[in-house]
mmCIF file of C-alpha atoms in Angstrom:
data_model
loop_
_atom_site.group_PDB
_atom_site.id
_atom_site.type_symbol
_atom_site.label_atom_id
_atom_site.label_comp_id
_atom_site.label_asym_id
_atom_site.label_seq_id
_atom_site.Cartn_x
_atom_site.Cartn_y
_atom_site.Cartn_z
ATOM 1 C CA GLU A 1 133.982 134.301 125.015
ATOM 2 C CA ALA A 2 130.254 134.950 125.454
ATOM 3 C CA GLY A 3 128.259 135.292 122.251
ATOM 4 C CA VAL A 4 125.572 137.765 121.251
ATOM 5 C CA ALA A 5 122.696 137.551 123.729
ATOM 6 C CA GLN A 6 119.089 138.225 122.716
ATOM 7 C CA SER A 7 115.797 138.154 124.553
ATOM 8 C CA PRO A 8 113.074 137.095 124.495
ATOM 9 C CA ARG A 9 113.524 134.022 122.273
ATOM 10 C CA TYR A 10 109.827 133.906 121.425
ATOM 11 C CA LYS A 11 107.005 136.429 121.561
ATOM 12 C CA ILE A 12 103.385 136.159 120.455
ATOM 13 C CA ILE A 13 101.295 139.322 120.283
ATOM 14 C CA GLU A 14 98.169 140.549 118.591
ATOM 15 C CA LYS A 15 98.278 143.100 115.807
ATOM 16 C CA ARG A 16 98.432 146.699 116.963
ATOM 17 C CA GLN A 17 100.207 145.684 120.180
ATOM 18 C CA SER A 18 103.788 146.683 120.902
ATOM 19 C CA VAL A 19 106.878 144.567 121.485
ATOM 20 C CA ALA A 20 110.520 145.163 122.390
ATOM 21 C CA PHE A 21 113.589 143.036 121.795
ATOM 22 C CA TRP A 22 116.891 143.345 123.605
ATOM 23 C CA CYS A 23 120.400 142.553 122.424
ATOM 24 C CA ASN A 24 123.764 142.496 124.179
ATOM 25 C CA PRO A 25 126.643 142.221 121.691
ATOM 26 C CA ILE A 26 129.995 140.535 122.167
ATOM 27 C CA SER A 27 132.161 142.577 124.508
ATOM 28 C CA GLY A 28 134.301 145.074 122.622
ATOM 29 C CA HIS A 29 132.320 144.918 119.384
ATOM 30 C CA ALA A 30 131.658 148.458 118.254
ATOM 31 C CA THR A 31 129.153 147.699 115.509
ATOM 32 C CA LEU A 32 125.688 146.293 116.195
ATOM 33 C CA TYR A 33 123.104 145.242 113.621
ATOM 34 C CA TRP A 34 119.428 144.335 113.694
ATOM 35 C CA TYR A 35 118.222 142.070 110.901
ATOM 36 C CA GLN A 36 114.700 140.886 110.085
ATOM 37 C CA GLN A 37 114.394 137.346 108.713
ATOM 38 C CA ILE A 38 111.001 136.381 107.310
ATOM 39 C CA LEU A 39 110.413 132.643 106.993
ATOM 40 C CA GLY A 40 112.102 131.258 103.886
ATOM 41 C CA GLN A 41 114.141 134.388 103.204
ATOM 42 C CA GLY A 42 117.603 135.691 103.963
ATOM 43 C CA PRO A 43 118.171 138.218 106.723
ATOM 44 C CA LYS A 44 117.411 141.834 105.784
ATOM 45 C CA LEU A 45 119.223 144.685 107.512
ATOM 46 C CA LEU A 46 116.972 146.989 109.527
ATOM 47 C CA ILE A 47 119.511 149.179 111.290
ATOM 48 C CA GLN A 48 123.243 149.367 111.937
ATOM 49 C CA PHE A 49 124.931 151.174 114.839
ATOM 50 C CA GLN A 50 128.567 152.161 115.190
ATOM 51 C CA ASN A 51 129.005 152.634 118.949
ATOM 52 C CA ASN A 52 125.874 154.638 119.821
ATOM 53 C CA GLY A 53 125.457 156.324 116.425
ATOM 54 C CA VAL A 54 123.251 155.129 113.558
ATOM 55 C CA VAL A 55 125.206 154.195 110.413
ATOM 56 C CA ASP A 56 122.341 152.904 108.270
ATOM 57 C CA ASP A 57 118.600 152.819 108.982
ATOM 58 C CA SER A 58 117.411 153.133 105.389
ATOM 59 C CA GLN A 59 115.426 149.873 105.551
ATOM 60 C CA LEU A 60 113.833 150.528 108.946
ATOM 61 C CA PRO A 61 110.056 151.234 108.750
ATOM 62 C CA LYS A 62 110.309 154.279 110.929
ATOM 63 C CA ASP A 63 106.565 154.763 111.300
ATOM 64 C CA ARG A 64 106.440 151.689 113.533
ATOM 65 C CA PHE A 65 109.995 150.497 114.241
ATOM 66 C CA SER A 66 112.514 152.213 116.484
ATOM 67 C CA ALA A 67 115.887 151.182 117.843
ATOM 68 C CA GLU A 68 118.376 152.649 120.251
ATOM 69 C CA ARG A 69 121.834 151.928 121.586
ATOM 70 C CA LEU A 70 122.163 154.645 124.175
ATOM 71 C CA LYS A 71 125.452 153.714 125.844
ATOM 72 C CA GLY A 72 127.075 152.083 122.840
ATOM 73 C CA VAL A 73 126.703 148.575 124.274
ATOM 74 C CA ASP A 74 123.322 146.853 124.389
ATOM 75 C CA SER A 75 120.417 147.760 122.146
ATOM 76 C CA THR A 76 116.632 147.637 122.042
ATOM 77 C CA LEU A 77 114.418 147.246 118.970
ATOM 78 C CA LYS A 78 110.774 148.227 119.356
ATOM 79 C CA ILE A 79 107.760 147.704 117.140
ATOM 80 C CA GLN A 80 104.656 149.780 117.806
ATOM 81 C CA PRO A 81 102.034 149.044 116.571
ATOM 82 C CA ALA A 82 102.773 145.589 115.176
ATOM 83 C CA LYS A 83 101.313 144.348 111.905
ATOM 84 C CA LEU A 84 100.767 140.790 110.717
ATOM 85 C CA GLU A 85 103.651 141.129 108.229
ATOM 86 C CA ASP A 86 106.056 141.834 111.096
ATOM 87 C CA SER A 87 105.996 138.125 111.981
ATOM 88 C CA ALA A 88 109.646 137.141 111.593
ATOM 89 C CA VAL A 89 112.828 136.326 113.440
ATOM 90 C CA TYR A 90 114.694 139.413 114.587
ATOM 91 C CA LEU A 91 118.414 138.751 114.587
ATOM 92 C CA CYS A 92 120.975 140.864 116.358
ATOM 93 C CA ALA A 93 124.609 140.721 115.247
ATOM 94 C CA SER A 94 127.829 142.444 116.188
ATOM 95 C CA SER A 95 131.229 142.878 114.606
ATOM 96 C CA LEU A 96 134.646 144.056 115.688
ATOM 97 C CA ASP A 97 135.222 146.151 112.599
ATOM 98 C CA ARG A 98 138.830 147.057 113.163
ATOM 99 C CA VAL A 99 139.004 146.303 109.462
ATOM 100 C CA ASN A 100 135.759 146.279 107.521
ATOM 101 C CA THR A 101 135.347 142.604 106.699
ATOM 102 C CA GLY A 102 131.637 141.817 106.859
ATOM 103 C CA GLU A 103 132.309 139.117 109.465
ATOM 104 C CA LEU A 104 129.312 139.254 111.757
ATOM 105 C CA PHE A 105 128.483 137.259 114.880
ATOM 106 C CA PHE A 106 124.773 136.575 115.270
ATOM 107 C CA GLY A 107 122.597 135.873 118.263
ATOM 108 C CA GLU A 108 119.998 133.105 118.290
ATOM 109 C CA GLY A 109 117.250 135.524 117.326
ATOM 110 C CA SER A 110 113.870 136.557 118.716
ATOM 111 C CA ARG A 111 110.938 134.927 116.948
ATOM 112 C CA LEU A 112 107.878 137.185 116.732
ATOM 113 C CA THR A 113 104.424 135.946 115.831
ATOM 114 C CA VAL A 114 101.746 138.586 115.251
ATOM 115 C CA LEU A 115 98.164 137.269 115.317
ATOM 116 C CA GLY B 1 117.877 147.251 97.028
ATOM 117 C CA GLN B 2 120.612 144.828 96.041
ATOM 118 C CA GLN B 3 119.543 141.266 95.270
ATOM 119 C CA LEU B 4 121.669 138.200 95.694
ATOM 120 C CA ASN B 5 120.212 135.148 94.002
ATOM 121 C CA GLN B 6 121.269 131.717 95.158
ATOM 122 C CA SER B 7 120.829 128.427 93.364
ATOM 123 C CA PRO B 8 119.668 125.855 93.829
ATOM 124 C CA GLN B 9 116.934 126.875 96.250
ATOM 125 C CA SER B 10 117.095 123.438 97.894
ATOM 126 C CA MET B 11 119.063 120.229 97.559
ATOM 127 C CA PHE B 12 118.510 116.667 98.707
ATOM 128 C CA ILE B 13 121.675 114.590 98.646
ATOM 129 C CA GLN B 14 123.019 111.377 100.103
ATOM 130 C CA GLU B 15 125.708 111.282 102.742
ATOM 131 C CA GLY B 16 129.128 111.226 101.124
ATOM 132 C CA GLU B 17 128.131 113.175 98.023
ATOM 133 C CA ASP B 18 129.682 116.470 97.024
ATOM 134 C CA VAL B 19 127.571 119.634 96.932
ATOM 135 C CA SER B 20 127.874 122.776 94.860
ATOM 136 C CA MET B 21 125.872 125.987 95.200
ATOM 137 C CA ASN B 22 126.311 129.464 93.811
ATOM 138 C CA CYS B 23 125.335 133.044 94.268
ATOM 139 C CA THR B 24 124.996 135.841 91.728
ATOM 140 C CA SER B 25 124.506 139.555 92.118
ATOM 141 C CA SER B 26 123.613 142.525 89.984
ATOM 142 C CA SER B 27 126.178 144.561 91.932
ATOM 143 C CA ILE B 28 129.890 144.315 92.614
ATOM 144 C CA PHE B 29 131.058 143.393 96.113
ATOM 145 C CA ASN B 30 134.433 143.824 97.807
ATOM 146 C CA THR B 31 133.999 140.734 99.970
ATOM 147 C CA TRP B 32 131.970 137.555 99.603
ATOM 148 C CA LEU B 33 131.029 135.487 102.645
ATOM 149 C CA TRP B 34 129.201 132.227 103.200
ATOM 150 C CA TYR B 35 127.122 131.632 106.319
ATOM 151 C CA LYS B 36 125.266 128.545 107.555
ATOM 152 C CA GLN B 37 122.073 128.688 109.608
ATOM 153 C CA ASP B 38 120.813 125.775 111.667
ATOM 154 C CA PRO B 39 117.141 125.646 112.743
ATOM 155 C CA GLY B 40 116.433 128.040 115.604
ATOM 156 C CA GLU B 41 119.893 129.582 115.438
ATOM 157 C CA GLY B 42 121.505 132.637 113.943
ATOM 158 C CA PRO B 43 123.778 132.374 110.884
ATOM 159 C CA VAL B 44 127.382 131.338 111.514
ATOM 160 C CA LEU B 45 130.250 132.407 109.284
ATOM 161 C CA LEU B 46 131.843 129.542 107.328
ATOM 162 C CA ILE B 47 134.244 131.212 104.960
ATOM 163 C CA ALA B 48 135.183 134.692 103.735
ATOM 164 C CA LEU B 49 136.737 135.786 100.439
ATOM 165 C CA TYR B 50 138.473 139.123 99.983
ATOM 166 C CA LYS B 51 139.923 139.209 96.459
ATOM 167 C CA ALA B 52 138.456 138.601 93.009
ATOM 168 C CA GLY B 53 139.491 135.153 91.806
ATOM 169 C CA GLU B 54 140.393 133.980 95.311
ATOM 170 C CA LEU B 55 139.841 130.304 96.102
ATOM 171 C CA THR B 56 139.682 129.484 99.809
ATOM 172 C CA SER B 57 139.208 126.236 101.698
ATOM 173 C CA ASN B 58 138.051 125.513 105.221
ATOM 174 C CA GLY B 59 138.087 121.773 105.867
ATOM 175 C CA ARG B 60 135.597 120.171 103.476
ATOM 176 C CA LEU B 61 134.393 123.574 102.279
ATOM 177 C CA THR B 62 135.828 125.397 99.268
ATOM 178 C CA ALA B 63 134.608 128.770 98.059
ATOM 179 C CA GLN B 64 135.588 131.068 95.212
ATOM 180 C CA PHE B 65 135.220 134.809 94.652
ATOM 181 C CA GLY B 66 134.222 135.338 91.023
ATOM 182 C CA ILE B 67 136.476 137.325 88.709
ATOM 183 C CA THR B 68 133.664 139.754 87.883
ATOM 184 C CA ARG B 69 133.114 140.319 91.650
ATOM 185 C CA LYS B 70 129.422 139.625 91.038
ATOM 186 C CA ASP B 71 129.352 135.931 91.929
ATOM 187 C CA SER B 72 130.668 133.263 94.254
ATOM 188 C CA PHE B 73 130.300 129.533 94.691
ATOM 189 C CA LEU B 74 130.565 127.138 97.619
ATOM 190 C CA ASN B 75 131.464 123.454 97.401
ATOM 191 C CA ILE B 76 131.085 120.934 100.201
ATOM 192 C CA SER B 77 132.896 117.653 99.733
ATOM 193 C CA ALA B 78 131.890 114.303 101.230
ATOM 194 C CA SER B 79 128.735 115.613 102.908
ATOM 195 C CA ILE B 80 127.772 114.418 106.385
ATOM 196 C CA PRO B 81 124.449 114.676 108.282
ATOM 197 C CA SER B 82 125.556 117.756 110.248
ATOM 198 C CA ASP B 83 125.879 119.670 106.969
ATOM 199 C CA VAL B 84 122.083 119.960 106.981
ATOM 200 C CA GLY B 85 120.944 123.574 107.176
ATOM 201 C CA ILE B 86 120.468 126.711 105.123
ATOM 202 C CA TYR B 87 123.492 128.214 103.417
ATOM 203 C CA PHE B 88 123.507 131.943 102.743
ATOM 204 C CA CYS B 89 125.913 133.893 100.614
ATOM 205 C CA ALA B 90 126.496 137.499 101.593
ATOM 206 C CA GLY B 91 128.148 140.362 99.803
ATOM 207 C CA TYR B 92 129.929 143.141 101.649
ATOM 208 C CA THR B 93 130.644 146.644 100.417
ATOM 209 C CA GLY B 94 133.339 148.089 102.624
ATOM 210 C CA THR B 95 132.652 151.700 101.766
ATOM 211 C CA ALA B 96 129.051 151.447 102.920
ATOM 212 C CA SER B 97 129.870 148.849 105.605
ATOM 213 C CA LYS B 98 126.791 146.975 104.460
ATOM 214 C CA LEU B 99 126.253 143.204 104.356
ATOM 215 C CA THR B 100 123.552 141.909 101.985
ATOM 216 C CA PHE B 101 122.346 138.318 102.232
ATOM 217 C CA GLY B 102 121.249 135.985 99.480
ATOM 218 C CA THR B 103 118.025 134.017 99.280
ATOM 219 C CA GLY B 104 119.540 130.846 100.764
ATOM 220 C CA THR B 105 120.090 127.219 99.721
ATOM 221 C CA ARG B 106 118.485 124.595 101.926
ATOM 222 C CA LEU B 107 120.542 121.408 102.158
ATOM 223 C CA GLN B 108 119.124 118.069 103.254
ATOM 224 C CA VAL B 109 121.413 115.067 103.675
ATOM 225 C CA THR B 110 120.015 111.547 103.741
ATOM 226 C CA LEU B 111 121.828 108.580 105.194
#
């Protein structure tokens, strides 16, 4: 079974530039999550989708971050304009959620460095 | 937001030793989970606990769901070099379908 795919693995940009990350979840997983992991910290939820609807985006800085999952499969997370404090690993995860269990499958992450 | 505090923050142990780490929360959770993250990788689920007081094992790993539903611990017996990594606890609230991660425990194993 293929895992969660993310791209790019690494991205370096200057502040005020924009960046986009892509995620393809495990086939059949209805729920998709984007987490931000700053160095030395645990992952923090940015946004959660159930199919193509947003379940929770309370921690998403909406003035600069946006995310979509138009067809209920893959998803894109965008940052525009980027700030220095956005340097982090952006992790995508998916879950089957037939029964709410909290068991998530993570991708390898996209490491962003903002200079 | 909810805070999950893990201790210790880091551990340096010798191969073959047992390890114990814990996680405490200010909030109640319905499910406790433990994930491990290797460098350059995403977290991988190790063990999940669904009932207060539950004790669950997975090979050399043993975890318990605290009676108060506000804490959990993870034990690793007879550590080996591949146990190196960062261990995260996570609490899940089913009603909100939200998973909150702890601050992490970094484990180093020396030969």
